[in-house]
Amino acid sequence: MTAPPTPPPEDPSHADPAPGPDFVTPVDHVFVRKHLGIPQIDADAWTLTVEGLVGRPLRLDLPAVLALPARQLTAVHECFGSPLRPDVPTRAVANIEWTGLPLAALLDRAVPLPAARHVVFEGADTGSFAGVDGLSYVKDLPLETAHRQVFLAHRMNGEPLRARHGFPLRAVVPRMFGTNSVKWLTRIVLTAERPEHMFTTTFYTRKPPGTDTPQPVREVDVNSKLLTPAPGARLPHPSVGFRGRAWSTTEVVRVDLSVDGGPWEPATLDALGADPTWQGFSLRRALAPGPHTVRSRARDAAGRVQPPPGARNSVHEVAFTVTG
Ligand SMILES: Nc1nc2c(c(=O)[nH]1)N[C@H]1C(S)=C(S)[C@@H](COP(=O)(O)O)O[C@H]1N2
Ligand SMILES: [Mo]
């Protein structure tokens, strides 16, 4: 039995940009994750196949994909963080307007066979990770989940996908961690069993609280992020405006803030629209000069609440100073 391989940090060369107050995150401010590097893709030679346990295998070139009826989907996009440190909050999160098509349109054309249970997504990036060579980036979802939820995007905030975000086509899985949203998508394979792979069963698994069975990292946790004040900000006396974003697998129904460890007070919270976006919250308070902290805690429609510090989606705390 060899020790489990140690993955490097996801992308040490690319620090997460500071999120702005925008509802839709500008492309330049969206984090970038690449485990195997950015592949060079020749758009004229690129194809997408739908194969495996299907009655009618498909191969589409880019003009064929772009000719399919397109629609928009705005969705929160969150990186799970390092799969080796599943309890460390990262809050690398964005909200993006994708343009593309539901995977269901292709699955229905390909006609899944009765034995098909899983959909495997593979990207064009290849390389080594955690000391293993010859890998590609592979993720999988149950067929029914993939049919219902997966979106195939070719535009991000209205512009063609940039190379680093998966040009020319990527999967987007709303309500799931970004690790499931395979970039540089080239193959979709229907299978009877889950694929054993670095990014499916070795990494990106976690044990749900109270269990000892690792599950794939899929649905996001209820979470919130304070955007203003920024950590360490110095703000003029006396009125301080708190603003942030909250998100979950379902609607966030309440966000409470606590200043200096005091009682939780409900913030004003934007309702969730038709799309699985994040939701804005705000609260204004008069504060005395000096150092302060503020914490945000979201609760969703399923009754999930952000836990105290120590979990990856723990309450978010920001320290700031009110000047005299
Ligand atoms: N092909 C491929 N897809 C990938 C990855 C990757 O390394 N290769 N990283 C995943 C991870 S961990 C995340 S969080 C998202 C990040 O998408 P972004 O870089 O466009 O923000 O892409 C996912 N899809
Ligand atoms: Mo990620």
Tab-separated table of C-alpha atoms and ligand atoms in Angstrom:
chain	number	residue	atom	x	y	z
A	1	MET	CA	0.000	0.000	0.000
A	2	THR	CA	1.641	3.250	-1.080
A	3	ALA	CA	0.942	6.558	0.627
A	4	PRO	CA	-1.638	8.712	-1.157
A	5	PRO	CA	0.018	11.154	-3.543
A	6	THR	CA	0.236	14.760	-2.435
A	7	PRO	CA	-1.238	17.212	-4.909
A	8	PRO	CA	0.407	20.581	-5.391
A	9	PRO	CA	-1.697	23.641	-4.608
A	10	GLU	CA	-4.133	24.046	-7.456
A	11	ASP	CA	-2.455	26.958	-9.154
A	12	PRO	CA	0.229	28.750	-7.184
A	13	SER	CA	1.027	31.113	-10.074
A	14	HIS	CA	-2.444	32.593	-10.183
A	15	ALA	CA	-3.582	34.469	-7.091
A	16	ASP	CA	-7.330	34.898	-6.778
A	17	PRO	CA	-8.334	38.369	-7.864
A	18	ALA	CA	-10.355	40.388	-5.392
A	19	PRO	CA	-14.073	40.075	-6.145
A	20	GLY	CA	-15.826	43.337	-6.949
A	21	PRO	CA	-19.331	44.371	-6.001
A	22	ASP	CA	-20.719	43.415	-9.446
A	23	PHE	CA	-23.648	41.002	-9.572
A	24	VAL	CA	-22.067	39.326	-12.609
A	25	THR	CA	-18.325	38.952	-12.060
A	26	PRO	CA	-16.240	40.519	-14.862
A	27	VAL	CA	-14.228	37.847	-16.699
A	28	ASP	CA	-10.944	39.445	-15.610
A	29	HIS	CA	-11.952	38.913	-11.974
A	30	VAL	CA	-12.894	35.236	-12.267
A	31	PHE	CA	-10.468	32.788	-10.651
A	32	VAL	CA	-8.687	30.266	-12.894
A	33	ARG	CA	-7.982	26.627	-12.003
A	34	LYS	CA	-5.940	24.277	-14.163
A	35	HIS	CA	-4.575	21.001	-12.844
A	36	LEU	CA	-2.794	19.957	-16.039
A	37	GLY	CA	-2.111	23.262	-17.790
A	38	ILE	CA	-3.999	25.098	-20.533
A	39	PRO	CA	-4.207	23.003	-23.724
A	40	GLN	CA	-3.574	24.558	-27.124
A	41	ILE	CA	-6.802	23.992	-29.020
A	42	ASP	CA	-7.173	24.449	-32.769
A	43	ALA	CA	-10.827	25.455	-33.134
A	44	ASP	CA	-10.931	24.096	-36.712
A	45	ALA	CA	-9.788	20.639	-35.594
A	46	TRP	CA	-11.743	20.496	-32.294
A	47	THR	CA	-14.646	18.060	-32.032
A	48	LEU	CA	-16.965	16.895	-29.269
A	49	THR	CA	-18.024	13.261	-29.185
A	50	VAL	CA	-20.906	11.645	-27.307
A	51	GLU	CA	-20.097	7.937	-27.123
A	52	GLY	CA	-20.152	4.781	-25.006
A	53	LEU	CA	-23.535	3.309	-24.072
A	54	VAL	CA	-25.566	5.257	-26.619
A	55	GLY	CA	-27.660	4.116	-29.561
A	56	ARG	CA	-26.389	6.871	-31.870
A	57	PRO	CA	-22.844	8.116	-31.165
A	58	LEU	CA	-22.336	11.780	-32.076
A	59	ARG	CA	-19.368	13.795	-33.284
A	60	LEU	CA	-19.884	17.544	-33.594
A	61	ASP	CA	-17.463	20.192	-34.812
A	62	LEU	CA	-17.559	23.731	-33.454
A	63	PRO	CA	-19.864	25.229	-36.124
A	64	ALA	CA	-22.333	22.393	-35.422
A	65	VAL	CA	-22.269	23.147	-31.675
A	66	LEU	CA	-22.646	26.890	-32.234
A	67	ALA	CA	-25.590	26.278	-34.586
A	68	LEU	CA	-27.628	24.575	-31.843
A	69	PRO	CA	-30.287	26.725	-30.121
A	70	ALA	CA	-28.526	28.698	-27.383
A	71	ARG	CA	-29.762	30.235	-24.166
A	72	GLN	CA	-28.322	32.044	-21.152
A	73	LEU	CA	-27.824	30.780	-17.639
A	74	THR	CA	-26.436	32.888	-14.794
A	75	ALA	CA	-24.941	30.735	-12.090
A	76	VAL	CA	-22.686	30.940	-9.077
A	77	HIS	CA	-19.265	29.341	-9.731
A	78	GLU	CA	-17.280	28.211	-6.679
A	79	CYS	CA	-13.964	26.381	-6.396
A	80	PHE	CA	-13.929	23.682	-3.718
A	81	GLY	CA	-10.331	24.570	-2.869
A	82	SER	CA	-7.607	22.053	-2.240
A	83	PRO	CA	-9.097	18.551	-2.077
A	84	LEU	CA	-6.429	17.713	0.532
A	85	ARG	CA	-7.660	20.417	2.889
A	86	PRO	CA	-11.434	20.068	2.647
A	87	ASP	CA	-12.016	22.008	5.888
A	88	VAL	CA	-10.197	25.186	4.865
A	89	PRO	CA	-12.479	27.971	3.616
A	90	THR	CA	-11.341	29.530	0.344
A	91	ARG	CA	-14.461	31.365	-0.862
A	92	ALA	CA	-13.100	31.520	-4.415
A	93	VAL	CA	-16.434	32.352	-5.957
A	94	ALA	CA	-17.909	34.208	-8.921
A	95	ASN	CA	-21.288	34.642	-10.589
A	96	ILE	CA	-21.221	34.185	-14.353
A	97	GLU	CA	-23.625	34.573	-17.246
A	98	TRP	CA	-23.035	31.560	-19.485
A	99	THR	CA	-24.343	31.093	-23.025
A	100	GLY	CA	-24.768	27.606	-24.416
A	101	LEU	CA	-27.127	24.667	-24.426
A	102	PRO	CA	-28.392	22.023	-22.048
A	103	LEU	CA	-26.497	18.741	-22.271
A	104	ALA	CA	-29.930	17.070	-22.480
A	105	ALA	CA	-30.224	18.244	-26.103
A	106	LEU	CA	-27.185	16.114	-27.042
A	107	LEU	CA	-28.001	13.186	-24.742
A	108	ASP	CA	-31.476	12.905	-26.242
A	109	ARG	CA	-30.024	12.866	-29.767
A	110	ALA	CA	-27.487	10.200	-28.781
A	111	VAL	CA	-30.195	7.986	-27.193
A	112	PRO	CA	-28.691	6.511	-23.985
A	113	LEU	CA	-28.924	2.706	-23.783
A	114	PRO	CA	-30.739	1.183	-20.780
A	115	ALA	CA	-27.431	0.095	-19.219
A	116	ALA	CA	-26.086	3.689	-19.145
A	117	ARG	CA	-25.896	4.969	-15.534
A	118	HIS	CA	-23.127	7.588	-15.549
A	119	VAL	CA	-21.906	10.378	-17.797
A	120	VAL	CA	-18.149	10.906	-17.977
A	121	PHE	CA	-16.768	14.266	-19.085
A	122	GLU	CA	-13.219	14.563	-20.409
A	123	GLY	CA	-11.220	17.684	-21.230
A	124	ALA	CA	-8.439	18.155	-23.784
A	125	ASP	CA	-5.846	19.043	-21.121
A	126	THR	CA	-3.318	16.321	-20.415
A	127	GLY	CA	-0.309	16.130	-18.136
A	128	SER	CA	0.844	15.024	-14.724
A	129	PHE	CA	-0.672	15.646	-11.322
A	130	ALA	CA	0.391	14.383	-7.908
A	131	GLY	CA	3.312	12.532	-9.513
A	132	VAL	CA	1.177	10.613	-12.015
A	133	ASP	CA	1.832	11.157	-15.745
A	134	GLY	CA	-0.467	10.850	-18.727
A	135	LEU	CA	-3.608	12.110	-17.017
A	136	SER	CA	-6.507	13.937	-18.545
A	137	TYR	CA	-9.149	15.834	-16.592
A	138	VAL	CA	-12.112	13.514	-16.061
A	139	LYS	CA	-15.292	13.986	-13.987
A	140	ASP	CA	-18.534	12.028	-13.844
A	141	LEU	CA	-22.150	12.478	-12.788
A	142	PRO	CA	-25.128	10.132	-12.578
A	143	LEU	CA	-26.935	10.121	-15.941
A	144	GLU	CA	-30.142	11.500	-14.492
A	145	THR	CA	-28.299	14.375	-12.758
A	146	ALA	CA	-26.277	15.170	-15.872
A	147	HIS	CA	-29.397	15.154	-18.029
A	148	ARG	CA	-31.204	17.514	-15.669
A	149	GLN	CA	-28.430	19.909	-14.687
A	150	VAL	CA	-25.435	20.071	-17.007
A	151	PHE	CA	-25.104	23.047	-19.316
A	152	LEU	CA	-22.543	23.253	-22.137
A	153	ALA	CA	-21.199	26.811	-22.390
A	154	HIS	CA	-19.369	28.488	-25.246
A	155	ARG	CA	-19.670	32.080	-24.029
A	156	MET	CA	-18.931	33.697	-20.677
A	157	ASN	CA	-20.534	37.084	-19.916
A	158	GLY	CA	-21.360	37.444	-23.608
A	159	GLU	CA	-17.860	36.869	-24.997
A	160	PRO	CA	-16.445	33.612	-26.403
A	161	LEU	CA	-14.797	31.527	-23.668
A	162	ARG	CA	-11.192	32.554	-23.106
A	163	ALA	CA	-8.544	29.855	-23.447
A	164	ARG	CA	-8.049	29.705	-19.683
A	165	HIS	CA	-11.773	29.235	-19.014
A	166	GLY	CA	-12.200	26.269	-21.378
A	167	PHE	CA	-12.378	27.465	-25.001
A	168	PRO	CA	-14.178	26.397	-27.118
A	169	LEU	CA	-16.689	24.505	-24.929
A	170	ARG	CA	-16.988	23.600	-21.256
A	171	ALA	CA	-19.439	21.945	-18.948
A	172	VAL	CA	-21.150	24.086	-16.306
A	173	VAL	CA	-22.901	22.310	-13.458
A	174	PRO	CA	-25.015	24.823	-11.564
A	175	ARG	CA	-25.182	24.291	-7.793
A	176	MET	CA	-22.107	22.074	-7.858
A	177	PHE	CA	-18.509	22.933	-7.066
A	178	GLY	CA	-16.449	24.164	-10.032
A	179	THR	CA	-14.389	20.982	-10.109
A	180	ASN	CA	-17.353	19.311	-11.864
A	181	SER	CA	-17.455	21.903	-14.658
A	182	VAL	CA	-14.996	20.306	-17.098
A	183	LYS	CA	-13.228	22.811	-19.361
A	184	TRP	CA	-11.909	22.188	-22.901
A	185	LEU	CA	-14.572	19.496	-23.227
A	186	THR	CA	-13.925	16.955	-26.003
A	187	ARG	CA	-15.536	13.668	-24.918
A	188	ILE	CA	-18.765	12.708	-23.192
A	189	VAL	CA	-18.947	8.988	-22.484
A	190	LEU	CA	-21.947	7.093	-21.104
A	191	THR	CA	-20.944	4.188	-18.884
A	192	ALA	CA	-22.396	1.560	-16.568
A	193	GLU	CA	-19.871	2.208	-13.751
A	194	ARG	CA	-18.209	5.276	-12.251
A	195	PRO	CA	-14.712	5.875	-13.688
A	196	GLU	CA	-11.785	5.275	-11.291
A	197	HIS	CA	-9.634	8.320	-11.842
A	198	MET	CA	-7.410	10.882	-10.141
A	199	PHE	CA	-10.105	13.560	-10.211
A	200	THR	CA	-13.156	11.314	-9.653
A	201	THR	CA	-12.346	8.800	-6.922
A	202	THR	CA	-8.809	9.636	-5.667
A	203	PHE	CA	-9.217	13.379	-5.135
A	204	TYR	CA	-12.306	15.534	-4.811
A	205	THR	CA	-14.056	13.266	-2.370
A	206	ARG	CA	-15.146	14.101	1.167
A	207	LYS	CA	-16.913	12.389	4.029
A	208	PRO	CA	-20.296	13.897	4.867
A	209	PRO	CA	-20.528	14.812	8.584
A	210	GLY	CA	-21.114	11.737	10.708
A	211	THR	CA	-20.182	9.224	8.006
A	212	ASP	CA	-17.020	7.384	7.058
A	213	THR	CA	-17.741	6.857	3.378
A	214	PRO	CA	-16.093	9.337	0.991
A	215	GLN	CA	-18.512	10.900	-1.482
A	216	PRO	CA	-17.610	12.875	-4.607
A	217	VAL	CA	-17.412	16.623	-4.086
A	218	ARG	CA	-20.553	17.800	-5.867
A	219	GLU	CA	-23.264	20.054	-4.328
A	220	VAL	CA	-22.036	23.352	-2.934
A	221	ASP	CA	-22.458	24.132	0.756
A	222	VAL	CA	-24.511	27.006	2.122
A	223	ASN	CA	-22.057	29.905	2.248
A	224	SER	CA	-21.646	33.675	2.342
A	225	LYS	CA	-18.882	36.129	1.659
A	226	LEU	CA	-18.548	39.688	2.931
A	227	LEU	CA	-17.253	41.964	0.154
A	228	THR	CA	-17.355	45.291	2.004
A	229	PRO	CA	-15.679	46.284	4.127
A	230	ALA	CA	-12.564	44.664	2.680
A	231	PRO	CA	-10.306	42.974	5.263
A	232	GLY	CA	-8.240	45.639	7.041
A	233	ALA	CA	-10.279	48.531	5.590
A	234	ARG	CA	-10.264	51.886	7.400
A	235	LEU	CA	-13.684	53.505	7.245
A	236	PRO	CA	-14.832	56.953	8.374
A	237	HIS	CA	-16.989	57.288	11.471
A	238	PRO	CA	-19.872	56.712	12.084
A	239	SER	CA	-21.892	54.716	9.498
A	240	VAL	CA	-20.558	51.448	8.068
A	241	GLY	CA	-22.232	49.645	5.163
A	242	PHE	CA	-21.835	45.856	5.071
A	243	ARG	CA	-22.376	44.103	1.752
A	244	GLY	CA	-21.828	40.588	0.526
A	245	ARG	CA	-23.107	37.562	-1.358
A	246	ALA	CA	-24.692	34.325	-0.202
A	247	TRP	CA	-25.385	31.103	-2.095
A	248	SER	CA	-26.358	27.451	-1.643
A	249	THR	CA	-27.904	24.558	-3.555
A	250	THR	CA	-31.279	26.159	-2.951
A	251	GLU	CA	-32.452	29.673	-2.124
A	252	VAL	CA	-30.744	31.441	0.756
A	253	VAL	CA	-33.617	32.666	2.928
A	254	ARG	CA	-31.748	34.581	5.614
A	255	VAL	CA	-28.347	36.160	6.240
A	256	ASP	CA	-27.461	37.367	9.727
A	257	LEU	CA	-24.545	39.596	10.649
A	258	SER	CA	-22.826	39.838	14.007
A	259	VAL	CA	-20.660	42.851	14.827
A	260	ASP	CA	-17.901	42.419	17.430
A	261	GLY	CA	-19.344	39.071	18.516
A	262	GLY	CA	-22.709	40.656	19.370
A	263	PRO	CA	-26.184	39.293	18.603
A	264	TRP	CA	-27.030	38.093	15.080
A	265	GLU	CA	-29.039	40.711	13.164
A	266	PRO	CA	-30.861	39.982	9.906
A	267	ALA	CA	-29.407	41.701	6.816
A	268	THR	CA	-31.526	42.821	3.872
A	269	LEU	CA	-31.350	39.921	1.416
A	270	ASP	CA	-32.085	39.891	-2.332
A	271	ALA	CA	-34.502	37.146	-3.353
A	272	LEU	CA	-33.312	34.426	-5.696
A	273	GLY	CA	-34.430	34.911	-9.295
A	274	ALA	CA	-35.107	32.167	-11.832
A	275	ASP	CA	-31.411	31.275	-12.219
A	276	PRO	CA	-29.083	29.634	-9.649
A	277	THR	CA	-27.141	32.829	-8.936
A	278	TRP	CA	-25.730	34.190	-5.726
A	279	GLN	CA	-27.853	36.609	-3.669
A	280	GLY	CA	-26.773	40.015	-2.390
A	281	PHE	CA	-27.169	41.109	1.234
A	282	SER	CA	-26.539	44.391	3.035
A	283	LEU	CA	-26.830	46.063	6.417
A	284	ARG	CA	-25.835	49.507	7.703
A	285	ARG	CA	-24.704	50.171	11.261
A	286	ALA	CA	-23.313	53.120	13.224
A	287	LEU	CA	-20.084	52.113	14.972
A	288	ALA	CA	-17.725	53.823	17.393
A	289	PRO	CA	-14.160	54.537	16.262
A	290	GLY	CA	-11.732	51.665	16.765
A	291	PRO	CA	-11.139	48.099	15.551
A	292	HIS	CA	-14.168	45.924	14.739
A	293	THR	CA	-15.111	42.546	13.302
A	294	VAL	CA	-18.182	41.487	11.375
A	295	ARG	CA	-19.382	37.954	10.663
A	296	SER	CA	-21.943	36.786	8.110
A	297	ARG	CA	-23.997	33.606	8.415
A	298	ALA	CA	-26.381	32.327	5.718
A	299	ARG	CA	-29.328	29.956	6.115
A	300	ASP	CA	-30.933	28.243	3.124
A	301	ALA	CA	-34.452	27.039	2.372
A	302	ALA	CA	-33.456	23.494	3.382
A	303	GLY	CA	-32.549	24.756	6.870
A	304	ARG	CA	-28.768	24.477	6.420
A	305	VAL	CA	-26.786	27.127	8.314
A	306	GLN	CA	-23.112	28.062	7.992
A	307	PRO	CA	-21.163	26.438	10.824
A	308	PRO	CA	-18.819	28.218	13.277
A	309	PRO	CA	-15.119	28.631	12.299
A	310	GLY	CA	-13.336	25.362	11.484
A	311	ALA	CA	-15.337	24.214	8.465
A	312	ARG	CA	-14.801	25.091	4.807
A	313	ASN	CA	-18.086	26.999	4.683
A	314	SER	CA	-17.865	28.473	8.184
A	315	VAL	CA	-19.234	31.950	8.896
A	316	HIS	CA	-17.167	34.608	7.148
A	317	GLU	CA	-15.363	37.099	9.384
A	318	VAL	CA	-13.771	40.393	8.341
A	319	ALA	CA	-11.779	42.734	10.586
A	320	PHE	CA	-11.778	46.499	9.867
A	321	THR	CA	-11.254	49.810	11.623
A	322	VAL	CA	-13.552	52.793	12.018
A	323	THR	CA	-11.499	55.977	12.127
A	324	GLY	CA	-12.319	58.814	14.540
B	1	LIG	N1	-10.375	20.287	-18.119
B	1	LIG	C1	-10.353	20.840	-16.888
B	1	LIG	N2	-11.505	21.296	-16.364
B	1	LIG	C2	-11.515	21.856	-15.136
B	1	LIG	C3	-10.341	21.942	-14.344
B	1	LIG	C4	-9.137	21.454	-14.912
B	1	LIG	O1	-8.060	21.501	-14.300
B	1	LIG	N3	-9.183	20.914	-16.194
B	1	LIG	N4	-10.406	22.497	-13.072
B	1	LIG	C5	-11.719	22.468	-12.407
B	1	LIG	C6	-11.818	23.265	-11.190
B	1	LIG	S1	-11.145	22.603	-9.767
B	1	LIG	C7	-12.539	24.420	-11.135
B	1	LIG	S2	-12.808	25.235	-9.665
B	1	LIG	C8	-13.091	25.034	-12.368
B	1	LIG	C9	-12.574	26.434	-12.518
B	1	LIG	O2	-13.072	27.043	-13.686
B	1	LIG	P1	-12.437	28.423	-14.145
B	1	LIG	O3	-10.941	28.234	-14.183
B	1	LIG	O4	-13.027	28.744	-15.459
B	1	LIG	O5	-12.816	29.436	-13.077
B	1	LIG	O6	-12.756	24.298	-13.529
B	1	LIG	C10	-12.819	22.905	-13.364
B	1	LIG	N5	-12.701	22.296	-14.661
B	2	MO	MO	-11.580	24.049	-8.033
